[in-house]
Amino acid sequence: MSVLVINGPNLNMLGQREQDIYGSLTLADIEARVKTHAESLGVTVEFFQSNNEGEIIDYVQKHQSDAIGIVINPGAFTHTSVALRDCLAIVTAPVVEVHISNIYAREEFRHLSYVAPVADGQISGLGWQGYLLALDYIAAQAGSK
Ligand code: CA2
């Protein structure tokens, strides 16, 4: 049983542009830190990134029944995708939505998340460390059962 760590569109570009907003780490750097943290918590992680909405939905549908939780940064699909929201709504394991930037301190169109109402919670604006905090929550939930 693993935690699925899913990143949506353009997050494969981290570290290459917009470092003032998203920091200087690449997605591979963040995934390495998440993996190290997961090992310290005694959980395993599976990483997935896609720029394609349907591929993310297919991945969640295929793997969610084997997961103890999902950490997802849906990228711009956060603000657009009813389909992703509907897919996450049927996940029974904890789902934590993560944003590197503070979406509420940015443009108005980023203030709406279609995912937030079906997630257990949302972490926004704490940079790459948000992924670790999300993992802490899921590991604690799994340990409490
Ligand atoms: O703050 C976040 O983590 C976001 O989910 C990032 C998304 C954005 O659409 C959300 O509103 C907030 C965008 C990720 C784009 O990442 C890039 C990184 C480097 C260069 C270009 C894009």
mmCIF file of C-alpha atoms and ligand atoms in Angstrom:
data_model
loop_
_atom_site.group_PDB
_atom_site.id
_atom_site.type_symbol
_atom_site.label_atom_id
_atom_site.label_comp_id
_atom_site.label_asym_id
_atom_site.label_seq_id
_atom_site.Cartn_x
_atom_site.Cartn_y
_atom_site.Cartn_z
ATOM 1 C CA MET A 1 0.000 0.000 0.000
ATOM 2 C CA SER A 2 1.485 3.292 -1.137
ATOM 3 C CA VAL A 3 0.804 6.982 -1.182
ATOM 4 C CA LEU A 4 0.228 8.261 -4.705
ATOM 5 C CA VAL A 5 1.951 11.604 -5.331
ATOM 6 C CA ILE A 6 0.435 13.104 -8.455
ATOM 7 C CA ASN A 7 1.433 16.281 -10.248
ATOM 8 C CA GLY A 8 -0.530 17.889 -13.034
ATOM 9 C CA PRO A 9 0.245 20.034 -16.042
ATOM 10 C CA ASN A 10 3.469 22.018 -16.364
ATOM 11 C CA LEU A 11 4.826 20.898 -13.000
ATOM 12 C CA ASN A 12 7.439 18.966 -14.991
ATOM 13 C CA MET A 13 8.824 22.443 -15.788
ATOM 14 C CA LEU A 14 9.586 23.328 -12.159
ATOM 15 C CA GLY A 15 13.008 24.849 -11.604
ATOM 16 C CA GLN A 16 13.299 25.924 -15.225
ATOM 17 C CA ARG A 17 11.130 29.066 -15.226
ATOM 18 C CA GLU A 18 9.022 31.137 -12.801
ATOM 19 C CA GLN A 19 11.402 30.411 -9.921
ATOM 20 C CA ASP A 20 10.138 33.513 -8.123
ATOM 21 C CA ILE A 21 6.727 31.821 -7.817
ATOM 22 C CA TYR A 22 7.560 28.125 -7.597
ATOM 23 C CA GLY A 23 11.128 28.025 -6.278
ATOM 24 C CA SER A 24 14.285 26.618 -7.771
ATOM 25 C CA LEU A 25 13.768 22.895 -7.187
ATOM 26 C CA THR A 26 12.916 20.646 -10.103
ATOM 27 C CA LEU A 27 10.109 18.109 -9.816
ATOM 28 C CA ALA A 28 12.765 15.387 -9.533
ATOM 29 C CA ASP A 29 14.347 17.300 -6.607
ATOM 30 C CA ILE A 30 10.972 17.526 -4.848
ATOM 31 C CA GLU A 31 10.209 13.864 -5.493
ATOM 32 C CA ALA A 32 13.590 12.901 -3.999
ATOM 33 C CA ARG A 33 12.780 14.877 -0.833
ATOM 34 C CA VAL A 34 9.320 13.347 -0.654
ATOM 35 C CA LYS A 35 10.817 9.863 -1.016
ATOM 36 C CA THR A 36 13.330 10.481 1.786
ATOM 37 C CA HIS A 37 10.570 11.814 4.022
ATOM 38 C CA ALA A 38 8.317 8.872 3.185
ATOM 39 C CA GLU A 39 11.076 6.460 4.203
ATOM 40 C CA SER A 40 11.371 8.230 7.561
ATOM 41 C CA LEU A 41 7.610 7.760 8.029
ATOM 42 C CA GLY A 42 7.700 4.124 6.968
ATOM 43 C CA VAL A 43 5.472 4.584 3.942
ATOM 44 C CA THR A 44 6.137 4.011 0.259
ATOM 45 C CA VAL A 45 5.356 6.530 -2.461
ATOM 46 C CA GLU A 46 4.515 6.244 -6.144
ATOM 47 C CA PHE A 47 5.049 9.309 -8.330
ATOM 48 C CA PHE A 48 3.065 10.290 -11.395
ATOM 49 C CA GLN A 49 3.083 13.452 -13.482
ATOM 50 C CA SER A 50 1.065 14.195 -16.574
ATOM 51 C CA ASN A 51 0.063 17.172 -18.651
ATOM 52 C CA ASN A 52 -3.029 15.256 -19.758
ATOM 53 C CA GLU A 53 -6.247 15.401 -17.735
ATOM 54 C CA GLY A 54 -7.468 11.994 -18.908
ATOM 55 C CA GLU A 55 -4.163 10.325 -18.025
ATOM 56 C CA ILE A 56 -4.383 11.640 -14.460
ATOM 57 C CA ILE A 57 -7.960 10.386 -14.137
ATOM 58 C CA ASP A 58 -6.973 6.975 -15.566
ATOM 59 C CA TYR A 59 -4.057 6.790 -13.102
ATOM 60 C CA VAL A 60 -6.274 7.613 -10.086
ATOM 61 C CA GLN A 61 -8.928 5.106 -11.188
ATOM 62 C CA LYS A 62 -6.336 2.368 -11.713
ATOM 63 C CA HIS A 63 -4.330 2.819 -8.498
ATOM 64 C CA GLN A 64 -6.553 4.384 -5.841
ATOM 65 C CA SER A 65 -7.814 1.092 -4.441
ATOM 66 C CA ASP A 66 -4.227 0.105 -3.578
ATOM 67 C CA ALA A 67 -3.346 3.460 -1.998
ATOM 68 C CA ILE A 68 -3.394 4.628 1.610
ATOM 69 C CA GLY A 69 -3.759 8.183 0.345
ATOM 70 C CA ILE A 70 -3.268 10.609 -2.493
ATOM 71 C CA VAL A 71 -1.209 13.787 -2.534
ATOM 72 C CA ILE A 72 -2.182 15.752 -5.612
ATOM 73 C CA ASN A 73 -1.082 19.034 -7.085
ATOM 74 C CA PRO A 74 -3.548 19.273 -9.959
ATOM 75 C CA GLY A 75 -1.844 22.351 -11.411
ATOM 76 C CA ALA A 76 -4.182 24.403 -13.587
ATOM 77 C CA PHE A 77 -6.736 21.535 -13.634
ATOM 78 C CA THR A 78 -7.486 22.657 -10.058
ATOM 79 C CA HIS A 79 -9.385 25.593 -11.494
ATOM 80 C CA THR A 80 -11.021 23.910 -14.482
ATOM 81 C CA SER A 81 -11.669 20.214 -14.081
ATOM 82 C CA VAL A 82 -15.026 18.878 -12.967
ATOM 83 C CA ALA A 83 -13.883 15.517 -14.360
ATOM 84 C CA LEU A 84 -10.898 15.360 -12.000
ATOM 85 C CA ARG A 85 -13.080 16.419 -9.085
ATOM 86 C CA ASP A 86 -15.636 13.680 -9.892
ATOM 87 C CA CYS A 87 -12.829 11.131 -10.088
ATOM 88 C CA LEU A 88 -11.328 12.155 -6.717
ATOM 89 C CA ALA A 89 -14.767 12.257 -5.088
ATOM 90 C CA ILE A 90 -15.026 8.463 -5.179
ATOM 91 C CA VAL A 91 -11.608 7.883 -3.586
ATOM 92 C CA THR A 92 -12.092 6.529 -0.070
ATOM 93 C CA ALA A 93 -8.486 7.040 1.114
ATOM 94 C CA PRO A 94 -7.441 10.529 2.272
ATOM 95 C CA VAL A 95 -6.796 13.033 -0.510
ATOM 96 C CA VAL A 96 -4.659 16.120 0.138
ATOM 97 C CA GLU A 97 -4.508 18.913 -2.448
ATOM 98 C CA VAL A 98 -1.152 20.700 -2.545
ATOM 99 C CA HIS A 99 -0.145 23.952 -4.209
ATOM 100 C CA ILE A 100 3.382 25.262 -4.108
ATOM 101 C CA SER A 101 2.216 28.852 -4.413
ATOM 102 C CA ASN A 102 -0.533 30.527 -2.391
ATOM 103 C CA ILE A 103 -3.364 30.366 -4.908
ATOM 104 C CA TYR A 104 -5.417 32.852 -2.822
ATOM 105 C CA ALA A 105 -2.724 35.519 -3.093
ATOM 106 C CA ARG A 106 -2.642 35.275 -6.890
ATOM 107 C CA GLU A 107 -5.048 35.997 -9.759
ATOM 108 C CA GLU A 108 -8.740 35.653 -8.984
ATOM 109 C CA PHE A 109 -9.168 32.718 -11.383
ATOM 110 C CA ARG A 110 -6.826 30.688 -9.156
ATOM 111 C CA HIS A 111 -8.984 31.249 -6.071
ATOM 112 C CA LEU A 112 -11.516 28.612 -7.142
ATOM 113 C CA SER A 113 -10.567 24.976 -6.660
ATOM 114 C CA TYR A 114 -12.920 22.327 -7.999
ATOM 115 C CA VAL A 115 -10.872 19.752 -6.095
ATOM 116 C CA ALA A 116 -10.951 21.313 -2.609
ATOM 117 C CA PRO A 117 -14.526 20.280 -1.719
ATOM 118 C CA VAL A 118 -13.737 16.595 -2.334
ATOM 119 C CA ALA A 119 -10.270 16.627 -0.734
ATOM 120 C CA ASP A 120 -9.674 16.044 2.964
ATOM 121 C CA GLY A 121 -7.743 19.283 2.984
ATOM 122 C CA GLN A 122 -5.627 21.695 1.029
ATOM 123 C CA ILE A 123 -2.109 23.043 1.568
ATOM 124 C CA SER A 124 -1.360 26.164 -0.426
ATOM 125 C CA GLY A 125 1.623 28.485 -0.364
ATOM 126 C CA LEU A 126 4.103 26.484 1.695
ATOM 127 C CA GLY A 127 6.316 25.667 -1.272
ATOM 128 C CA TRP A 128 7.659 22.153 -1.831
ATOM 129 C CA GLN A 129 7.325 21.467 1.894
ATOM 130 C CA GLY A 130 3.577 21.259 1.373
ATOM 131 C CA TYR A 131 4.118 17.810 -0.146
ATOM 132 C CA LEU A 132 5.881 16.627 3.032
ATOM 133 C CA LEU A 133 3.118 18.008 5.258
ATOM 134 C CA ALA A 134 0.510 16.245 3.144
ATOM 135 C CA LEU A 135 2.446 13.013 3.525
ATOM 136 C CA ASP A 136 2.606 13.523 7.319
ATOM 137 C CA TYR A 137 -1.188 13.758 7.413
ATOM 138 C CA ILE A 138 -1.744 10.648 5.309
ATOM 139 C CA ALA A 139 0.806 8.600 7.277
ATOM 140 C CA ALA A 140 -0.822 9.701 10.548
ATOM 141 C CA GLN A 141 -4.273 8.781 9.242
ATOM 142 C CA ALA A 142 -3.027 5.367 8.117
ATOM 143 C CA GLY A 143 -1.362 4.811 11.501
ATOM 144 C CA SER A 144 -4.511 5.692 13.403
ATOM 145 C CA LYS A 145 -6.571 2.918 11.812
HETATM 146 O O1 CA2 B 1 1.021 26.618 -6.929
HETATM 147 C C1 CA2 B 1 0.826 25.546 -7.505
HETATM 148 O O2 CA2 B 1 1.388 24.495 -7.156
HETATM 149 C C2 CA2 B 1 -0.070 25.496 -8.739
HETATM 150 O O3 CA2 B 1 -0.821 24.289 -8.680
HETATM 151 C C3 CA2 B 1 0.831 25.506 -9.940
HETATM 152 C C4 CA2 B 1 0.074 25.567 -11.276
HETATM 153 C C5 CA2 B 1 -0.937 26.700 -11.266
HETATM 154 O O4 CA2 B 1 -1.714 26.646 -12.442
HETATM 155 C C6 CA2 B 1 -1.847 26.638 -10.066
HETATM 156 O O5 CA2 B 1 -2.721 27.756 -10.097
HETATM 157 C C7 CA2 B 1 -1.060 26.656 -8.779
HETATM 158 C C8 CA2 B 1 1.016 25.819 -12.456
HETATM 159 C C9 CA2 B 1 2.250 25.026 -12.477
HETATM 160 C C10 CA2 B 1 3.145 25.582 -13.554
HETATM 161 O O6 CA2 B 1 4.452 25.339 -13.177
HETATM 162 C C11 CA2 B 1 5.443 25.896 -13.913
HETATM 163 C C12 CA2 B 1 6.707 25.793 -13.395
HETATM 164 C C13 CA2 B 1 7.767 26.345 -14.066
HETATM 165 C C14 CA2 B 1 7.561 26.974 -15.258
HETATM 166 C C15 CA2 B 1 6.299 27.085 -15.776
HETATM 167 C C16 CA2 B 1 5.235 26.528 -15.112
#
